[in-house]
Coordinates of C-alpha atoms in Angstrom, one line a residue:
X10 CA -24.4 -17.1 -50.1
X11 CA -21.0 -15.8 -48.9
X12 CA -19.9 -12.2 -49.1
X13 CA -16.3 -10.9 -49.5
X14 CA -14.8 -9.4 -46.4
X15 CA -13.9 -5.9 -47.4
X16 CA -15.3 -2.4 -47.0
X17 CA -14.7 1.0 -48.7
X18 CA -13.4 3.8 -46.5
X19 CA -16.6 5.8 -47.2
X20 CA -18.9 3.0 -46.1
X21 CA -16.7 2.3 -43.1
X22 CA -17.0 6.0 -42.1
X23 CA -20.8 5.8 -42.3
X24 CA -20.9 2.7 -40.2
X25 CA -18.3 3.7 -37.6
X26 CA -18.6 7.5 -37.4
X27 CA -20.9 7.5 -34.3
X28 CA -19.4 4.7 -32.2
X29 CA -15.8 5.9 -32.8
X30 CA -16.6 9.6 -33.0
X31 CA -14.9 9.8 -36.4
X32 CA -14.8 12.9 -38.6
X33 CA -13.3 13.2 -42.1
X34 CA -10.4 15.8 -42.3
X35 CA -9.5 15.3 -45.9
X36 CA -11.5 16.8 -48.8
X37 CA -9.9 15.1 -51.7
X38 CA -12.1 12.1 -52.1
X39 CA -10.5 8.7 -52.5
X40 CA -13.1 7.2 -50.2
X41 CA -13.5 4.2 -52.4
X42 CA -10.2 2.7 -51.1
X43 CA -10.8 -0.7 -49.6
X44 CA -10.1 -1.9 -46.0
X45 CA -9.6 -5.6 -46.1
X46 CA -7.9 -6.4 -42.8
X47 CA -9.4 -6.5 -39.3
X48 CA -6.1 -5.5 -37.8
X49 CA -4.9 -2.0 -37.4
X50 CA -1.3 -0.7 -37.6
X51 CA 0.7 1.9 -35.7
X52 CA 3.3 3.2 -38.2
X53 CA 6.3 3.6 -35.8
X54 CA 9.5 3.4 -37.9
X55 CA 7.6 3.7 -41.1
X56 CA 7.4 7.4 -40.6
X57 CA 11.2 7.5 -40.8
X58 CA 11.1 5.9 -44.3
X59 CA 11.4 2.2 -43.2
X60 CA 8.2 0.9 -44.9
X61 CA 9.1 -2.7 -45.5
X62 CA 6.5 -4.0 -43.0
X63 CA 3.7 -1.5 -43.8
X64 CA 0.4 -3.2 -44.7
X65 CA -1.6 -0.8 -46.9
X66 CA -4.9 -2.6 -46.4
X67 CA -4.9 -1.8 -42.6
X68 CA -6.0 1.4 -41.0
X69 CA -2.9 3.3 -39.9
X70 CA -3.4 4.9 -36.5
X71 CA -1.4 7.9 -35.6
X72 CA -1.3 8.9 -31.9
X73 CA 0.6 11.3 -29.7
X74 CA 3.9 9.5 -30.2
X75 CA 3.7 9.6 -34.0
X76 CA 2.6 13.3 -34.2
X77 CA 5.2 14.4 -31.7
X78 CA 7.9 12.5 -33.7
X79 CA 6.9 14.3 -37.0
X80 CA 6.9 17.6 -35.2
X81 CA 10.3 16.9 -33.8
X82 CA 11.9 16.2 -37.2
X83 CA 13.0 18.8 -39.7
X84 CA 10.3 19.4 -42.3
X85 CA 12.5 17.8 -45.0
X86 CA 13.1 14.7 -43.0
X87 CA 9.4 14.4 -42.0
X88 CA 8.3 14.9 -45.6
X89 CA 10.7 12.3 -46.9
X90 CA 9.4 9.7 -44.4
X91 CA 5.8 10.5 -45.1
X92 CA 6.3 10.3 -48.9
X93 CA 7.6 6.8 -48.6
X94 CA 4.9 5.9 -46.1
X95 CA 1.9 7.2 -48.1
X96 CA 3.1 5.8 -51.4
X97 CA 2.3 2.2 -50.4
X98 CA -0.7 3.2 -51.1
X99 CA -2.6 3.3 -47.8
X100 CA -6.3 2.8 -47.4
X101 CA -6.6 5.6 -44.8
X102 CA -5.0 7.4 -41.8
X103 CA -6.8 7.7 -38.5
X104 CA -5.5 10.3 -35.9
X105 CA -6.5 9.7 -32.2
X106 CA -6.8 12.0 -29.2
X107 CA -8.3 14.8 -31.4
X108 CA -4.8 15.9 -32.4
X109 CA -4.3 18.4 -35.2
X110 CA -2.2 16.9 -38.0
X111 CA 0.8 18.9 -39.2
X112 CA 0.3 20.8 -42.5
X113 CA 3.0 18.8 -44.2
X114 CA 1.2 15.6 -43.3
X115 CA -2.0 16.8 -44.9
X116 CA -0.1 17.9 -48.0
X117 CA 1.6 14.5 -48.5
X118 CA -1.7 12.7 -47.8
X119 CA -3.5 14.9 -50.4
X120 CA -0.8 14.3 -53.0
X121 CA -1.2 10.5 -52.6
X122 CA -4.9 10.6 -52.2
X123 CA -4.9 9.0 -48.7
X124 CA -8.1 9.8 -46.7
X125 CA -7.4 11.2 -43.2
X126 CA -9.9 10.6 -40.3
X127 CA -9.8 11.8 -36.7
X128 CA -11.3 10.8 -33.4
X129 CA -11.1 12.5 -30.0
X130 CA -10.8 9.1 -28.2
X131 CA -7.6 8.2 -26.4
X132 CA -5.4 5.9 -28.5
X133 CA -5.9 2.8 -26.4
X134 CA -9.7 3.2 -26.3
X135 CA -9.9 4.1 -30.0
X136 CA -7.8 1.1 -31.1
X137 CA -9.9 -1.3 -28.9
X138 CA -13.2 0.0 -30.3
X139 CA -11.8 0.2 -33.9
X140 CA -10.7 -3.4 -33.7
X141 CA -14.1 -4.6 -32.6
X142 CA -15.8 -2.6 -35.2
X143 CA -13.6 -4.0 -37.9
X144 CA -14.2 -7.5 -36.7
X145 CA -17.9 -6.9 -37.1
X146 CA -17.7 -5.3 -40.5
X147 CA -15.0 -7.5 -42.1
X148 CA -16.0 -10.9 -40.7
X149 CA -16.7 -13.5 -43.4
X150 CA -20.5 -13.6 -43.9
X151 CA -23.1 -15.9 -45.4
X152 CA -26.9 -16.4 -45.2
X153 CA -28.4 -19.7 -44.0
X154 CA -32.0 -20.9 -44.2
X155 CA -33.0 -21.6 -40.6
X156 CA -34.2 -20.2 -37.3
X157 CA -31.8 -18.8 -34.7
X158 CA -33.1 -18.7 -31.1
X159 CA -31.5 -18.1 -27.7
X160 CA -32.5 -20.9 -25.3
X161 CA -31.1 -20.6 -21.7
X162 CA -28.3 -18.4 -23.1
X163 CA -27.3 -21.1 -25.7
X164 CA -27.6 -20.0 -29.3
X165 CA -29.4 -22.8 -31.2
X166 CA -29.6 -22.7 -35.0
X167 CA -32.6 -24.8 -36.2
X168 CA -32.2 -26.2 -39.7
X169 CA -34.2 -28.6 -41.9
X170 CA -36.2 -28.7 -45.1
X171 CA -38.8 -26.0 -45.7
X172 CA -42.0 -26.6 -43.9
X173 CA -40.6 -29.1 -41.4
X174 CA -41.7 -27.0 -38.5
X175 CA -38.7 -24.9 -37.5
X176 CA -40.7 -21.7 -37.0
X177 CA -43.5 -23.4 -35.1
X178 CA -40.9 -25.0 -32.7
X179 CA -39.3 -21.6 -32.2
X180 CA -42.7 -20.1 -31.4
X181 CA -43.3 -22.7 -28.8
X182 CA -39.9 -21.9 -27.2
X183 CA -40.8 -18.2 -27.2
X184 CA -43.9 -19.1 -25.3
X185 CA -41.7 -20.8 -22.8
X186 CA -39.8 -17.6 -22.3
X187 CA -36.9 -18.0 -24.7
X188 CA -35.7 -15.4 -27.2
X189 CA -35.9 -15.1 -31.0
X190 CA -32.9 -13.9 -33.0
X191 CA -33.8 -14.6 -36.6
X192 CA -36.4 -16.5 -38.6
X193 CA -36.2 -17.9 -42.1
X194 CA -32.9 -16.2 -43.1
X195 CA -30.0 -16.1 -40.7
X196 CA -26.9 -13.9 -41.5
X197 CA -23.9 -15.6 -40.0
X198 CA -20.4 -14.3 -39.6
X199 CA -17.1 -15.6 -38.1
X200 CA -15.4 -13.6 -35.4
X201 CA -11.9 -14.3 -34.1
X202 CA -10.7 -16.7 -33.1
X203 CA -13.3 -19.3 -34.3
X204 CA -16.8 -18.3 -33.2
X205 CA -19.9 -18.1 -35.4
X206 CA -22.4 -15.4 -34.8
X207 CA -25.9 -15.0 -36.3
X208 CA -28.3 -12.2 -36.8
X209 CA -31.4 -11.4 -38.8
X210 CA -31.4 -9.3 -41.9
X211 CA -32.5 -5.7 -41.2
X212 CA -35.9 -6.2 -43.0
X213 CA -36.6 -9.4 -41.1
X214 CA -35.5 -8.4 -37.7
X215 CA -37.9 -9.4 -34.8
X216 CA -40.4 -10.9 -37.3
X217 CA -41.5 -14.5 -37.8
X218 CA -43.5 -16.3 -40.5
X219 CA -46.0 -18.9 -39.3
X220 CA -48.0 -20.9 -41.9
X221 CA -51.6 -20.0 -41.6
X222 CA -50.9 -16.9 -39.5
X223 CA -48.6 -14.9 -41.8
X224 CA -46.0 -12.5 -40.6
X225 CA -45.9 -11.9 -36.8
X226 CA -44.0 -9.1 -35.0
X227 CA -42.6 -10.9 -32.0
X228 CA -41.7 -7.7 -30.2
X229 CA -45.3 -6.4 -30.4
X230 CA -46.7 -9.8 -29.3
X231 CA -44.4 -10.8 -26.5
X232 CA -42.3 -7.6 -25.7
X233 CA -38.7 -6.7 -26.1
X234 CA -37.5 -9.5 -23.7
X235 CA -38.6 -12.0 -26.3
X236 CA -36.0 -10.9 -29.0
X237 CA -32.4 -10.1 -29.3
X238 CA -30.3 -8.7 -32.2
X239 CA -27.6 -11.3 -32.5
X240 CA -26.3 -14.4 -30.7
X241 CA -23.3 -16.7 -30.9
X242 CA -24.3 -20.0 -32.5
X243 CA -23.2 -22.8 -30.2
X244 CA -25.3 -25.8 -31.4
X245 CA -26.9 -26.6 -34.8
X246 CA -30.2 -28.6 -34.3
X247 CA -31.3 -30.5 -37.4
X248 CA -35.0 -31.3 -37.6
X249 CA -35.5 -34.2 -40.0
X250 CA -37.6 -37.3 -40.8
X251 CA -34.5 -39.5 -40.3
X252 CA -34.8 -43.3 -40.0
X253 CA -34.0 -45.2 -36.9
X254 CA -30.5 -46.2 -38.2
X255 CA -29.6 -42.7 -39.3
X256 CA -28.9 -41.2 -35.8
X257 CA -26.8 -42.1 -32.8
X258 CA -28.9 -43.7 -30.0
X259 CA -26.4 -43.1 -27.2
X260 CA -25.1 -39.6 -28.3
X261 CA -21.5 -40.6 -27.7
X262 CA -20.4 -39.9 -31.3
X263 CA -19.7 -36.2 -31.7
X264 CA -21.3 -34.7 -34.8
X265 CA -20.5 -31.2 -36.3
X266 CA -21.9 -29.0 -38.9
X267 CA -19.4 -26.6 -40.7
X268 CA -20.3 -22.9 -41.0
X269 CA -17.8 -20.8 -42.9
X270 CA -15.1 -23.3 -42.0
X271 CA -15.9 -23.5 -38.3
X272 CA -17.2 -26.8 -37.0
X273 CA -20.3 -26.3 -34.8
X274 CA -21.7 -29.1 -32.6
X275 CA -24.7 -30.8 -34.3
X276 CA -27.8 -32.4 -32.7
X277 CA -30.2 -34.3 -34.9
X278 CA -33.8 -34.6 -33.8
X279 CA -35.9 -37.1 -35.8
X280 CA -39.5 -36.0 -36.2
X281 CA -42.3 -38.4 -35.1
X282 CA -46.0 -37.9 -34.5
X283 CA -46.6 -36.9 -30.9
X284 CA -43.1 -35.7 -30.0
X285 CA -42.8 -32.4 -28.2
X286 CA -40.1 -30.9 -30.4
X287 CA -39.8 -27.6 -28.4
X288 CA -39.2 -29.5 -25.2
X289 CA -36.5 -31.7 -26.9
X290 CA -34.8 -28.6 -28.3
X291 CA -34.8 -27.1 -24.8
X292 CA -33.2 -30.3 -23.5
X293 CA -30.5 -29.9 -26.2
X294 CA -29.7 -26.4 -24.7
X295 CA -29.7 -27.7 -21.1
X296 CA -27.4 -30.6 -22.1
X297 CA -25.0 -28.1 -23.8
X298 CA -24.9 -26.0 -20.6
X299 CA -23.8 -29.2 -18.8
X300 CA -21.1 -29.8 -21.4
X301 CA -19.9 -26.2 -20.9
X302 CA -19.4 -27.1 -17.2
X303 CA -17.5 -30.3 -18.1
X304 CA -20.4 -32.9 -17.8
X305 CA -21.1 -35.1 -20.8
X306 CA -24.0 -37.3 -19.8
X307 CA -23.6 -39.8 -22.7
X308 CA -19.8 -40.2 -22.1
X309 CA -20.3 -40.5 -18.4
X310 CA -22.8 -43.3 -18.9
X311 CA -20.5 -45.1 -21.3
X312 CA -17.6 -44.9 -18.9
X313 CA -19.8 -46.4 -16.1
X314 CA -20.7 -49.3 -18.5
X315 CA -17.1 -49.8 -19.4
X316 CA -16.0 -49.8 -15.7
X317 CA -18.7 -52.3 -14.9
X318 CA -17.6 -54.6 -17.7
X319 CA -13.9 -54.3 -16.6
X320 CA -14.8 -55.0 -13.0
X321 CA -16.8 -58.1 -14.0
X322 CA -13.9 -59.4 -16.1
X323 CA -11.4 -58.9 -13.2
X324 CA -13.8 -60.7 -10.8
X325 CA -14.1 -63.7 -13.2
X326 CA -10.3 -64.0 -13.3
X327 CA -9.9 -63.9 -9.5
X328 CA -12.6 -66.6 -8.9
X329 CA -10.9 -69.0 -11.3
X330 CA -12.6 -71.7 -13.5
X331 CA -16.3 -72.1 -13.4
X332 CA -18.4 -74.8 -11.8
X333 CA -18.5 -77.0 -14.9
X334 CA -14.7 -77.7 -14.7
X335 CA -14.0 -80.9 -12.6
X336 CA -11.8 -80.5 -9.7
X337 CA -9.5 -83.5 -9.0
X338 CA -9.8 -85.3 -5.6
X339 CA -6.5 -85.3 -3.7
X340 CA -5.0 -88.8 -3.0
X341 CA -4.1 -89.8 0.5
X342 CA -0.5 -90.8 1.2
X343 CA 0.5 -94.2 2.5
X344 CA 1.0 -92.9 6.0
X345 CA -2.3 -91.0 6.1
X346 CA -4.7 -91.8 9.0
X347 CA -8.2 -92.7 7.7
X348 CA -11.0 -90.5 8.8
X349 CA -13.4 -92.0 11.3
X350 CA -16.6 -93.2 10.0
X351 CA -19.7 -91.4 11.1
X352 CA -22.6 -93.6 12.3

């Protein structure tokens, strides 16, 4: 199930007030205006009335330059520029460095119902943190039935039909020292440029359901080192009862599984009695680490075979025809001296 990527100013303030040290300066409501863009905007020339390229769905950040410009203008000129700027209508204004906004700025914002926020952070620090927070809050999101686990630093999303053994395999991996991120329901989001991150729902965080045992608190059982809050999904591992002809024996054909429009590498593990699924999943993570370092075992093996075949073909061409081809005997010329007979 996918959720729309937008957030109201009031909810954004609740989520970002502490990390961004934000306070609300306005008292005229309008906190239901929606922020729909991860990017922020510095007004610049827009404060002079040139508002052609103002995007009202972005948070408008006013720093020392913008406030000094407004104070350097005549009140009439400043108000005229602000009237055009705030009439877009803007989702909200955010003032950095803890600066005090001019009275005429607050009057124009009140008249247009634009919320005004303030942070004591320096503009560069504030913009950096604000951008990261917006990426987290506004990323496209969906929920997936599966188990997300961190194996050797690689985020593996285990998928498959209900009851196939995803949670049991994840529990075996936790016993090997790896870390649980989410069980049963994984909330996924896309972060720029094209990375998929997963986390557990708040109610399910650090818990796991094992048939026959019920709900387990992994933190209480194995400690805080056995869990983590979120992880980038780097490989999707499908556990299925696939037939022999349904999967690649060599592993040279790349397979992907799309998540919110991003193709994530896919590894398919067919279930058979007696197979150690947890160990196979761990090998998937180790093989992915090798690929990160530029080593693809399957492709390297295929290249060796192709090189051997090519070398054999070149050798056959150099040696000429095979032994079954008759070789003509050269005739002696009329002036040739016959070879002496050997007694």
